[in-house]
Short mmCIF file of N, CA and C in Angstrom, two decimals:
data_model
loop_
_atom_site.label_atom_id
_atom_site.label_comp_id
_atom_site.label_asym_id
_atom_site.label_seq_id
_atom_site.Cartn_x
_atom_site.Cartn_y
_atom_site.Cartn_z
N MET A 184 70.16 -100.20 19.61
CA MET A 184 69.64 -101.58 19.84
C MET A 184 68.35 -101.67 19.04
N GLY A 185 68.64 -102.19 17.84
CA GLY A 185 67.43 -102.36 16.99
C GLY A 185 66.58 -103.33 17.66
N GLN A 186 65.35 -103.55 16.99
CA GLN A 186 64.36 -104.37 17.41
C GLN A 186 64.41 -105.87 16.92
N ALA A 187 65.49 -106.04 16.21
CA ALA A 187 65.57 -107.38 15.57
C ALA A 187 65.79 -108.39 16.66
N GLN A 188 65.39 -109.57 16.43
CA GLN A 188 65.66 -110.77 17.50
C GLN A 188 67.22 -110.78 17.73
N GLY A 189 67.51 -111.12 18.85
CA GLY A 189 68.97 -111.19 19.30
C GLY A 189 70.00 -111.31 18.21
N THR A 190 70.92 -110.32 18.17
CA THR A 190 71.91 -110.25 17.09
C THR A 190 73.12 -111.05 17.54
N THR A 191 73.10 -111.79 18.58
CA THR A 191 74.24 -112.56 19.14
C THR A 191 73.75 -113.82 19.56
N ASP A 192 74.44 -115.02 19.46
CA ASP A 192 74.07 -116.24 19.92
C ASP A 192 74.53 -116.40 21.47
N LYS A 193 75.35 -115.42 21.89
CA LYS A 193 75.93 -115.48 23.23
C LYS A 193 74.83 -115.68 24.30
N GLU A 194 74.92 -116.61 25.25
CA GLU A 194 74.02 -116.77 26.30
C GLU A 194 74.57 -115.95 27.55
N VAL A 195 73.72 -115.34 28.22
CA VAL A 195 74.21 -114.66 29.36
C VAL A 195 74.38 -115.65 30.64
N THR A 196 75.57 -116.11 30.92
CA THR A 196 75.69 -117.11 31.80
C THR A 196 76.10 -116.44 33.29
N LEU A 197 76.12 -117.31 34.19
CA LEU A 197 76.47 -116.87 35.53
C LEU A 197 77.89 -116.28 35.45
N GLN A 198 78.81 -116.91 34.71
CA GLN A 198 80.09 -116.36 34.54
C GLN A 198 80.08 -114.92 33.90
N ASN A 199 79.24 -114.84 32.96
CA ASN A 199 79.01 -113.48 32.37
C ASN A 199 78.54 -112.45 33.39
N ILE A 200 77.63 -112.96 34.22
CA ILE A 200 77.17 -111.90 35.16
C ILE A 200 78.19 -111.59 36.22
N GLN A 201 79.01 -112.62 36.59
CA GLN A 201 80.11 -112.28 37.55
C GLN A 201 81.07 -111.30 36.91
N GLU A 202 81.37 -111.49 35.62
CA GLU A 202 82.33 -110.65 34.96
C GLU A 202 81.67 -109.20 34.87
N LEU A 203 80.36 -109.17 34.51
CA LEU A 203 79.62 -107.93 34.44
C LEU A 203 79.75 -107.23 35.83
N TYR A 204 79.59 -107.90 36.96
CA TYR A 204 79.61 -107.33 38.17
C TYR A 204 81.00 -106.74 38.51
N ARG A 205 81.99 -107.52 38.10
CA ARG A 205 83.37 -107.11 38.33
C ARG A 205 83.64 -105.88 37.69
N LYS A 206 83.20 -105.70 36.36
CA LYS A 206 83.37 -104.49 35.56
C LYS A 206 82.52 -103.39 36.01
N PHE A 207 81.25 -103.76 36.44
CA PHE A 207 80.51 -102.68 37.00
C PHE A 207 80.97 -101.98 38.12
N ALA A 208 81.60 -102.88 39.03
CA ALA A 208 82.13 -102.48 40.37
C ALA A 208 83.29 -101.58 40.10
N SER A 209 84.14 -102.02 39.08
CA SER A 209 85.33 -101.21 38.84
C SER A 209 84.91 -99.84 38.11
N GLU A 210 84.02 -99.93 37.18
CA GLU A 210 83.51 -98.59 36.50
C GLU A 210 82.60 -97.78 37.37
N CYS A 211 82.04 -98.38 38.35
CA CYS A 211 81.00 -97.76 39.18
C CYS A 211 81.23 -98.01 40.65
N PRO A 212 82.34 -97.60 41.21
CA PRO A 212 82.77 -98.06 42.63
C PRO A 212 81.66 -97.57 43.57
N SER A 213 80.79 -96.73 43.37
CA SER A 213 79.69 -96.35 44.19
C SER A 213 78.55 -97.32 44.18
N GLY A 214 78.67 -98.22 43.25
CA GLY A 214 77.62 -99.31 43.06
C GLY A 214 76.36 -98.81 42.24
N ASN A 215 76.56 -97.64 41.67
CA ASN A 215 75.44 -97.05 40.89
C ASN A 215 76.09 -96.37 39.56
N LEU A 216 75.34 -96.54 38.48
CA LEU A 216 75.70 -95.90 37.31
C LEU A 216 74.91 -94.67 37.06
N HIS A 217 75.58 -93.57 37.09
CA HIS A 217 74.90 -92.22 36.95
C HIS A 217 74.87 -91.81 35.53
N LEU A 218 74.02 -90.85 35.22
CA LEU A 218 73.76 -90.40 33.93
C LEU A 218 75.02 -90.06 33.12
N HIS A 219 75.95 -89.27 33.75
CA HIS A 219 77.15 -88.94 33.05
C HIS A 219 78.04 -90.04 32.60
N GLU A 220 77.97 -91.14 33.55
CA GLU A 220 78.74 -92.40 33.18
C GLU A 220 78.12 -93.15 32.05
N PHE A 221 76.80 -93.09 32.11
CA PHE A 221 76.00 -93.89 31.06
C PHE A 221 76.22 -93.21 29.74
N LYS A 222 76.22 -91.91 29.71
CA LYS A 222 76.43 -91.07 28.49
C LYS A 222 77.81 -91.45 27.88
N ARG A 223 78.72 -91.47 28.78
CA ARG A 223 80.16 -91.80 28.42
C ARG A 223 80.19 -93.24 27.72
N ILE A 224 79.53 -94.26 28.29
CA ILE A 224 79.50 -95.59 27.75
C ILE A 224 79.06 -95.59 26.36
N PHE A 225 78.05 -94.71 26.07
CA PHE A 225 77.47 -94.74 24.77
C PHE A 225 78.03 -93.76 23.83
N GLY A 226 79.15 -93.07 24.23
CA GLY A 226 79.92 -92.19 23.44
C GLY A 226 79.36 -90.78 23.31
N ILE A 227 78.56 -90.49 24.36
CA ILE A 227 78.03 -89.00 24.30
C ILE A 227 78.93 -88.12 24.98
N ASN A 228 79.41 -87.04 24.30
CA ASN A 228 80.32 -86.19 24.95
C ASN A 228 80.11 -84.74 24.47
N SER A 229 81.09 -83.86 24.62
CA SER A 229 80.84 -82.51 24.24
C SER A 229 80.69 -82.25 22.79
N ASN A 230 81.05 -83.27 21.92
CA ASN A 230 80.82 -83.18 20.43
C ASN A 230 79.46 -83.59 20.09
N SER A 231 78.77 -84.21 20.90
CA SER A 231 77.44 -84.80 20.60
C SER A 231 76.47 -83.71 20.46
N SER A 232 75.47 -83.98 19.67
CA SER A 232 74.28 -83.05 19.55
C SER A 232 73.44 -83.10 20.75
N GLU A 233 72.66 -82.02 20.94
CA GLU A 233 71.72 -81.83 22.00
C GLU A 233 70.69 -83.09 21.85
N GLU A 234 70.35 -83.40 20.63
CA GLU A 234 69.41 -84.41 20.55
C GLU A 234 69.82 -85.85 20.96
N GLU A 235 71.15 -86.16 20.57
CA GLU A 235 71.86 -87.33 21.08
C GLU A 235 71.81 -87.36 22.54
N SER A 236 72.17 -86.31 23.23
CA SER A 236 72.13 -86.31 24.65
C SER A 236 70.77 -86.51 25.17
N ALA A 237 69.78 -85.83 24.72
CA ALA A 237 68.40 -86.00 25.18
C ALA A 237 68.00 -87.37 25.02
N TYR A 238 68.37 -88.09 23.87
CA TYR A 238 67.85 -89.41 23.51
C TYR A 238 68.42 -90.36 24.58
N MET A 239 69.81 -90.17 24.84
CA MET A 239 70.41 -91.08 25.92
C MET A 239 69.81 -90.82 27.32
N GLU A 240 69.34 -89.61 27.64
CA GLU A 240 68.70 -89.19 28.87
C GLU A 240 67.38 -89.97 28.90
N ASN A 241 66.78 -90.18 27.82
CA ASN A 241 65.33 -91.03 27.73
C ASN A 241 65.75 -92.42 28.03
N ILE A 242 66.72 -92.82 27.35
CA ILE A 242 67.14 -94.31 27.54
C ILE A 242 67.45 -94.55 28.98
N PHE A 243 68.33 -93.81 29.45
CA PHE A 243 68.75 -93.84 30.96
C PHE A 243 67.52 -93.97 31.83
N ARG A 244 66.53 -93.01 31.68
CA ARG A 244 65.42 -92.90 32.41
C ARG A 244 64.53 -94.23 32.35
N SER A 245 64.50 -94.93 31.21
CA SER A 245 63.82 -96.11 31.08
C SER A 245 64.56 -97.28 31.73
N PHE A 246 65.68 -97.25 31.84
CA PHE A 246 66.51 -98.43 32.69
C PHE A 246 66.52 -98.01 34.12
N ASP A 247 66.30 -96.87 34.60
CA ASP A 247 66.20 -96.52 35.95
C ASP A 247 64.81 -96.82 36.47
N THR A 248 64.52 -98.15 36.65
CA THR A 248 63.23 -98.55 36.91
C THR A 248 62.59 -98.05 38.26
N ASN A 249 63.51 -97.79 39.25
CA ASN A 249 62.88 -97.36 40.52
C ASN A 249 62.96 -95.83 40.57
N LYS A 250 63.36 -95.14 39.65
CA LYS A 250 63.38 -93.66 39.43
C LYS A 250 64.17 -93.01 40.49
N ASP A 251 65.34 -93.56 40.85
CA ASP A 251 66.15 -92.97 42.02
C ASP A 251 67.26 -92.18 41.33
N GLY A 252 67.28 -91.97 40.02
CA GLY A 252 68.36 -91.12 39.52
C GLY A 252 69.72 -91.83 39.08
N HIS A 253 69.64 -93.10 39.28
CA HIS A 253 70.92 -93.92 38.98
C HIS A 253 70.53 -95.36 38.62
N ILE A 254 71.39 -96.03 38.02
CA ILE A 254 71.22 -97.45 37.50
C ILE A 254 71.90 -98.34 38.58
N ASP A 255 71.36 -99.12 39.37
CA ASP A 255 71.98 -100.02 40.28
C ASP A 255 72.34 -101.31 39.46
N PHE A 256 73.05 -102.19 40.00
CA PHE A 256 73.51 -103.50 39.47
C PHE A 256 72.32 -104.27 38.83
N LEU A 257 71.36 -104.39 39.64
CA LEU A 257 70.10 -105.27 39.14
C LEU A 257 69.47 -104.56 37.94
N GLU A 258 69.28 -103.23 37.91
CA GLU A 258 68.77 -102.51 36.73
C GLU A 258 69.69 -102.78 35.57
N TYR A 259 71.06 -102.63 35.90
CA TYR A 259 72.07 -102.75 34.79
C TYR A 259 71.86 -104.23 34.14
N VAL A 260 71.85 -105.16 34.96
CA VAL A 260 71.75 -106.65 34.40
C VAL A 260 70.43 -106.73 33.57
N ALA A 261 69.45 -106.17 34.10
CA ALA A 261 68.11 -106.26 33.35
C ALA A 261 68.31 -105.68 32.04
N ALA A 262 68.98 -104.50 31.98
CA ALA A 262 69.17 -103.75 30.71
C ALA A 262 70.01 -104.45 29.78
N VAL A 263 71.01 -105.11 30.30
CA VAL A 263 71.99 -105.82 29.44
C VAL A 263 71.18 -107.08 28.90
N HIS A 264 70.54 -107.70 29.65
CA HIS A 264 69.73 -108.87 29.23
C HIS A 264 68.83 -108.49 28.07
N LEU A 265 68.03 -107.40 28.32
CA LEU A 265 67.13 -106.91 27.30
C LEU A 265 67.78 -106.67 26.02
N VAL A 266 68.91 -105.91 26.10
CA VAL A 266 69.81 -105.63 24.95
C VAL A 266 70.25 -106.96 24.15
N LEU A 267 70.88 -107.76 24.89
CA LEU A 267 71.38 -109.02 24.34
C LEU A 267 70.49 -110.05 24.09
N ARG A 268 69.42 -110.35 24.84
CA ARG A 268 68.77 -111.59 24.73
C ARG A 268 67.22 -111.25 24.66
N GLY A 269 66.81 -110.08 24.67
CA GLY A 269 65.46 -109.69 24.85
C GLY A 269 64.63 -110.21 23.67
N LYS A 270 63.36 -110.49 23.91
CA LYS A 270 62.47 -110.89 22.78
C LYS A 270 61.98 -109.58 22.06
N LEU A 271 61.65 -109.72 20.87
CA LEU A 271 61.12 -108.54 20.12
C LEU A 271 59.93 -107.68 20.98
N GLU A 272 59.06 -108.56 21.48
CA GLU A 272 58.00 -107.78 22.27
C GLU A 272 58.47 -107.16 23.46
N ASP A 273 59.45 -107.62 24.08
CA ASP A 273 60.06 -106.95 25.23
C ASP A 273 60.76 -105.67 24.88
N LYS A 274 61.42 -105.81 23.70
CA LYS A 274 62.15 -104.57 23.29
C LYS A 274 61.20 -103.50 22.83
N LEU A 275 59.94 -103.93 22.27
CA LEU A 275 58.97 -103.00 21.88
C LEU A 275 58.22 -102.36 23.05
N LYS A 276 58.08 -103.23 24.20
CA LYS A 276 57.59 -102.60 25.38
C LYS A 276 58.46 -101.62 26.00
N TRP A 277 59.75 -101.89 25.89
CA TRP A 277 60.79 -100.94 26.36
C TRP A 277 60.79 -99.69 25.51
N SER A 278 60.75 -99.74 24.31
CA SER A 278 60.65 -98.64 23.43
C SER A 278 59.43 -97.73 23.74
N PHE A 279 58.35 -98.58 24.01
CA PHE A 279 57.08 -97.77 24.16
C PHE A 279 57.32 -96.88 25.54
N LYS A 280 57.97 -97.56 26.46
CA LYS A 280 58.27 -96.95 27.80
C LYS A 280 59.15 -95.65 27.66
N VAL A 281 60.05 -95.66 26.61
CA VAL A 281 60.94 -94.56 26.38
C VAL A 281 60.09 -93.54 25.77
N TYR A 282 59.19 -93.75 24.86
CA TYR A 282 58.29 -92.79 24.27
C TYR A 282 57.47 -92.14 25.23
N ASP A 283 56.71 -92.95 26.21
CA ASP A 283 55.79 -92.47 27.06
C ASP A 283 56.41 -91.67 28.25
N ARG A 284 56.79 -90.49 27.99
CA ARG A 284 57.48 -89.67 28.85
C ARG A 284 56.70 -89.35 30.15
N ASP A 285 55.41 -89.25 30.07
CA ASP A 285 54.59 -88.98 31.29
C ASP A 285 54.14 -90.22 32.04
N GLY A 286 54.43 -91.38 31.42
CA GLY A 286 54.13 -92.62 32.13
C GLY A 286 52.71 -92.98 32.25
N ASN A 287 51.81 -92.39 31.50
CA ASN A 287 50.36 -92.72 31.51
C ASN A 287 49.86 -93.85 30.80
N GLY A 288 50.80 -94.63 30.12
CA GLY A 288 50.35 -95.81 29.41
C GLY A 288 49.88 -95.69 28.06
N CYS A 289 49.86 -94.36 27.57
CA CYS A 289 49.34 -94.07 26.15
C CYS A 289 50.26 -93.11 25.64
N LEU A 290 50.52 -93.21 24.32
CA LEU A 290 51.33 -92.10 23.64
C LEU A 290 50.48 -91.14 22.83
N ASP A 291 50.62 -89.79 23.18
CA ASP A 291 49.99 -88.81 22.38
C ASP A 291 50.99 -88.28 21.34
N ARG A 292 50.41 -87.44 20.42
CA ARG A 292 51.15 -86.94 19.38
C ARG A 292 52.43 -86.18 19.81
N MET A 293 52.43 -85.50 20.83
CA MET A 293 53.51 -84.73 21.43
C MET A 293 54.67 -85.73 21.80
N GLU A 294 54.34 -86.77 22.48
CA GLU A 294 55.39 -87.77 22.89
C GLU A 294 55.94 -88.46 21.64
N VAL A 295 55.14 -88.92 20.71
CA VAL A 295 55.72 -89.55 19.51
C VAL A 295 56.56 -88.48 18.73
N ARG A 296 55.95 -87.28 18.49
CA ARG A 296 56.80 -86.36 17.77
C ARG A 296 58.11 -86.07 18.45
N HIS A 297 58.19 -86.08 19.88
CA HIS A 297 59.36 -85.74 20.54
C HIS A 297 60.41 -86.67 20.17
N ILE A 298 60.13 -87.97 20.30
CA ILE A 298 61.10 -89.07 19.93
C ILE A 298 61.42 -89.08 18.45
N VAL A 299 60.35 -88.98 17.67
CA VAL A 299 60.68 -88.98 16.19
C VAL A 299 61.64 -87.74 15.72
N LYS A 300 61.32 -86.64 16.46
CA LYS A 300 62.23 -85.45 16.12
C LYS A 300 63.67 -85.82 16.48
N ILE A 301 63.89 -86.43 17.61
CA ILE A 301 65.20 -86.68 18.09
C ILE A 301 65.94 -87.74 17.18
N ILE A 302 65.18 -88.82 16.81
CA ILE A 302 65.78 -89.73 15.90
C ILE A 302 65.98 -89.08 14.59
N CYS A 303 65.28 -88.33 14.14
CA CYS A 303 65.34 -87.64 12.75
C CYS A 303 66.55 -86.72 12.78
N LYS A 304 66.70 -86.08 13.89
CA LYS A 304 67.94 -85.10 13.98
C LYS A 304 69.31 -86.00 14.07
N ILE A 305 69.24 -87.13 14.80
CA ILE A 305 70.38 -87.81 14.91
C ILE A 305 70.72 -88.51 13.58
N LYS A 306 69.58 -89.08 12.81
CA LYS A 306 69.80 -89.55 11.49
C LYS A 306 70.45 -88.48 10.57
N LYS A 307 69.87 -87.20 10.63
CA LYS A 307 70.37 -86.09 9.93
C LYS A 307 71.80 -85.70 10.21
N HIS A 308 72.16 -85.90 11.45
CA HIS A 308 73.50 -85.56 11.93
C HIS A 308 74.51 -86.60 11.39
N ASN A 309 74.07 -87.93 11.29
CA ASN A 309 74.97 -89.01 10.73
C ASN A 309 74.79 -89.12 9.24
N ASP A 310 73.71 -88.56 8.65
CA ASP A 310 73.58 -88.62 7.12
C ASP A 310 72.77 -87.44 6.70
N PRO A 311 73.46 -86.30 6.27
CA PRO A 311 72.79 -85.10 5.89
C PRO A 311 71.75 -85.22 4.88
N ASP A 312 71.73 -86.41 4.13
CA ASP A 312 70.62 -86.46 3.13
C ASP A 312 69.43 -87.23 3.61
N ALA A 313 69.42 -87.65 5.02
CA ALA A 313 68.28 -88.38 5.53
C ALA A 313 67.08 -87.46 5.52
N PRO A 314 65.89 -87.97 5.22
CA PRO A 314 64.73 -87.19 5.23
C PRO A 314 64.27 -86.70 6.70
N GLU A 315 63.63 -85.61 6.81
CA GLU A 315 63.42 -85.04 8.04
C GLU A 315 61.94 -84.46 8.14
N ASN A 316 60.92 -85.27 7.74
CA ASN A 316 59.58 -84.77 7.63
C ASN A 316 58.86 -85.30 8.94
N ILE A 317 59.16 -84.65 10.00
CA ILE A 317 58.64 -85.14 11.38
C ILE A 317 57.16 -85.16 11.46
N ASP A 318 56.47 -84.14 11.05
CA ASP A 318 54.99 -84.23 10.93
C ASP A 318 54.46 -85.29 10.09
N ASP A 319 55.08 -85.44 8.96
CA ASP A 319 54.50 -86.48 8.03
C ASP A 319 54.77 -87.83 8.69
N ILE A 320 55.96 -88.04 9.29
CA ILE A 320 56.15 -89.33 10.01
C ILE A 320 55.21 -89.56 11.06
N CYS A 321 54.97 -88.65 11.89
CA CYS A 321 53.98 -88.68 12.96
C CYS A 321 52.54 -89.06 12.47
N ASN A 322 52.21 -88.28 11.48
CA ASN A 322 50.91 -88.55 10.90
C ASN A 322 50.62 -89.97 10.40
N ARG A 323 51.65 -90.35 9.66
CA ARG A 323 51.54 -91.75 9.14
C ARG A 323 51.60 -92.82 10.18
N ILE A 324 52.39 -92.49 11.25
CA ILE A 324 52.47 -93.55 12.43
C ILE A 324 51.01 -93.64 12.99
N PHE A 325 50.41 -92.44 13.18
CA PHE A 325 49.14 -92.48 13.78
C PHE A 325 48.08 -93.10 12.96
N GLU A 326 48.08 -92.86 11.64
CA GLU A 326 47.25 -93.36 10.76
C GLU A 326 47.27 -94.93 10.73
N LEU A 327 48.48 -95.49 10.83
CA LEU A 327 48.77 -96.85 10.71
C LEU A 327 48.60 -97.65 12.09
N VAL A 328 48.89 -96.96 13.24
CA VAL A 328 48.86 -97.61 14.47
C VAL A 328 47.67 -97.34 15.33
N ASP A 329 47.17 -96.14 15.32
CA ASP A 329 46.08 -95.77 16.26
C ASP A 329 44.75 -96.25 15.69
N LYS A 330 44.44 -97.54 16.01
CA LYS A 330 43.45 -98.24 15.45
C LYS A 330 41.95 -97.71 15.76
N ASN A 331 41.76 -97.21 17.01
CA ASN A 331 40.49 -96.72 17.48
C ASN A 331 40.43 -95.26 17.26
N ASN A 332 41.43 -94.53 16.63
CA ASN A 332 41.42 -93.18 16.19
C ASN A 332 41.11 -92.27 17.49
N ASP A 333 41.66 -92.59 18.68
CA ASP A 333 41.40 -91.66 19.82
C ASP A 333 42.54 -90.68 19.95
N SER A 334 43.41 -90.62 18.96
CA SER A 334 44.63 -89.66 19.07
C SER A 334 45.64 -90.12 20.13
N GLN A 335 45.49 -91.40 20.48
CA GLN A 335 46.56 -91.87 21.56
C GLN A 335 46.87 -93.41 21.04
N ILE A 336 48.08 -93.71 21.22
CA ILE A 336 48.62 -95.03 20.93
C ILE A 336 48.77 -95.93 22.19
N SER A 337 48.08 -96.98 22.37
CA SER A 337 48.16 -97.80 23.60
C SER A 337 49.44 -98.68 23.35
N LEU A 338 49.89 -99.52 24.35
CA LEU A 338 50.90 -100.35 24.23
C LEU A 338 50.59 -101.52 23.24
N ASP A 339 49.24 -102.00 23.30
CA ASP A 339 48.86 -103.10 22.33
C ASP A 339 48.95 -102.53 20.84
N GLU A 340 48.42 -101.28 20.58
CA GLU A 340 48.46 -100.75 19.22
C GLU A 340 49.89 -100.50 18.76
N PHE A 341 50.71 -100.11 19.69
CA PHE A 341 52.10 -99.90 19.43
C PHE A 341 52.87 -101.18 18.99
N ILE A 342 52.65 -102.20 19.80
CA ILE A 342 53.34 -103.59 19.50
C ILE A 342 52.79 -104.11 18.25
N GLU A 343 51.42 -104.19 18.04
CA GLU A 343 50.75 -104.70 16.87
C GLU A 343 51.14 -103.87 15.55
N GLY A 344 51.29 -102.53 15.66
CA GLY A 344 51.59 -101.71 14.51
C GLY A 344 53.02 -102.03 14.13
N ALA A 345 53.87 -102.08 14.99
CA ALA A 345 55.35 -102.40 14.72
C ALA A 345 55.44 -103.72 14.17
N GLU A 346 54.84 -104.64 14.65
CA GLU A 346 54.96 -106.04 14.23
C GLU A 346 54.38 -106.30 12.84
N LYS A 347 53.30 -105.49 12.36
CA LYS A 347 52.59 -105.71 11.16
C LYS A 347 53.27 -105.03 10.04
N ASP A 348 53.93 -103.83 10.29
CA ASP A 348 54.36 -102.94 9.26
C ASP A 348 55.85 -102.62 9.37
N PRO A 349 56.77 -103.01 8.43
CA PRO A 349 58.19 -102.83 8.51
C PRO A 349 58.48 -101.36 8.54
N TRP A 350 57.73 -100.56 7.87
CA TRP A 350 57.99 -98.96 8.00
C TRP A 350 57.70 -98.56 9.28
N VAL A 351 56.70 -98.80 9.87
CA VAL A 351 56.38 -98.56 11.30
C VAL A 351 57.45 -98.98 12.23
N MET A 352 57.92 -100.24 12.08
CA MET A 352 58.80 -100.74 13.01
C MET A 352 60.19 -99.96 12.81
N ASP A 353 60.49 -99.62 11.59
CA ASP A 353 61.63 -98.79 11.45
C ASP A 353 61.62 -97.45 12.08
N GLN A 354 60.40 -96.84 12.06
CA GLN A 354 60.29 -95.52 12.63
C GLN A 354 60.10 -95.55 14.13
N LEU A 355 59.58 -96.62 14.78
CA LEU A 355 59.42 -96.76 16.20
C LEU A 355 60.65 -97.33 16.93
N LYS A 356 61.45 -98.11 16.20
CA LYS A 356 62.52 -98.87 17.00
C LYS A 356 63.65 -97.73 17.43
N LEU A 357 64.06 -98.11 18.60
CA LEU A 357 65.06 -97.16 19.12
C LEU A 357 66.44 -97.90 18.95
N ASP A 358 67.32 -97.24 18.31
CA ASP A 358 68.69 -97.87 18.09
C ASP A 358 69.66 -97.28 18.90
N ILE A 359 70.20 -97.94 19.78
CA ILE A 359 71.35 -97.51 20.54
C ILE A 359 72.55 -98.60 20.41
N GLY A 360 73.72 -98.26 20.91
CA GLY A 360 74.80 -99.25 20.57
C GLY A 360 75.38 -99.96 21.71
N PRO A 361 74.59 -100.27 22.67
CA PRO A 361 75.22 -100.96 23.88
C PRO A 361 75.65 -102.35 23.62
N CYS A 362 74.98 -103.00 22.73
CA CYS A 362 75.32 -104.43 22.35
C CYS A 362 76.69 -104.64 21.97
N ASP A 363 77.22 -103.78 21.02
CA ASP A 363 78.59 -103.75 20.52
C ASP A 363 79.54 -103.33 21.74
N TRP A 364 79.07 -102.39 22.54
CA TRP A 364 79.99 -101.94 23.66
C TRP A 364 80.00 -103.14 24.59
N PHE A 365 78.86 -103.72 24.99
CA PHE A 365 78.94 -104.77 25.92
C PHE A 365 79.89 -106.00 25.50
N ILE A 366 79.71 -106.34 24.21
CA ILE A 366 80.57 -107.44 23.62
C ILE A 366 82.06 -107.11 23.71
N GLU A 367 82.24 -105.84 23.35
CA GLU A 367 83.62 -105.33 23.40
C GLU A 367 84.25 -105.33 24.83
N GLN A 368 83.41 -105.03 25.86
CA GLN A 368 83.82 -105.01 27.31
C GLN A 368 84.15 -106.42 27.65
N GLN A 369 83.28 -107.40 27.26
CA GLN A 369 83.45 -108.79 27.65
C GLN A 369 84.89 -109.34 27.07
N ASN A 370 85.22 -108.85 25.86
CA ASN A 370 86.54 -109.23 25.24
C ASN A 370 87.71 -108.64 25.95
N LYS A 371 87.55 -107.60 26.75
CA LYS A 371 88.70 -106.96 27.46
C LYS A 371 89.12 -107.82 28.64
N GLU A 372 90.31 -107.75 29.03
CA GLU A 372 90.86 -108.39 30.33
C GLU A 372 90.74 -107.45 31.33
#
């Protein structure tokens, strides 16, 4: 899910939500989407790298807003809405939440490095020629985004930095593929 403004003109209607519920209920008869099911939806399997699996676990955690270990239908609808129709700022807030592993509202170098490392390894897995200078990327992100030089990135700094600098946006955005999956599911009978 790139941070670009909605890649589809489809409006999520009541009919879409009813169809979502029907498919959610058939895929998740317990009424909850568990991590292993979530990973399957995004194509994470035994052939996936450890980094890809860890990345999806972070994504799952961010959608599990009540932290009960599964995604219920309301959390699912909120996630689908964010993916399909979310505003850039909402997507950046969500990305920040994924980065902020300890939930303290600020990103330290370890948190940024953790996600950048995962993203770099995924890029490297998909393109062996992709650069993998994790420390250089983290240093540049902090130079460009940490305006008050306190070695932490606040949500405001994160959003402002991503919106102002295309390179920063490219480094901070979280790309996952639910949008295509969701549209494909809508086209199935």
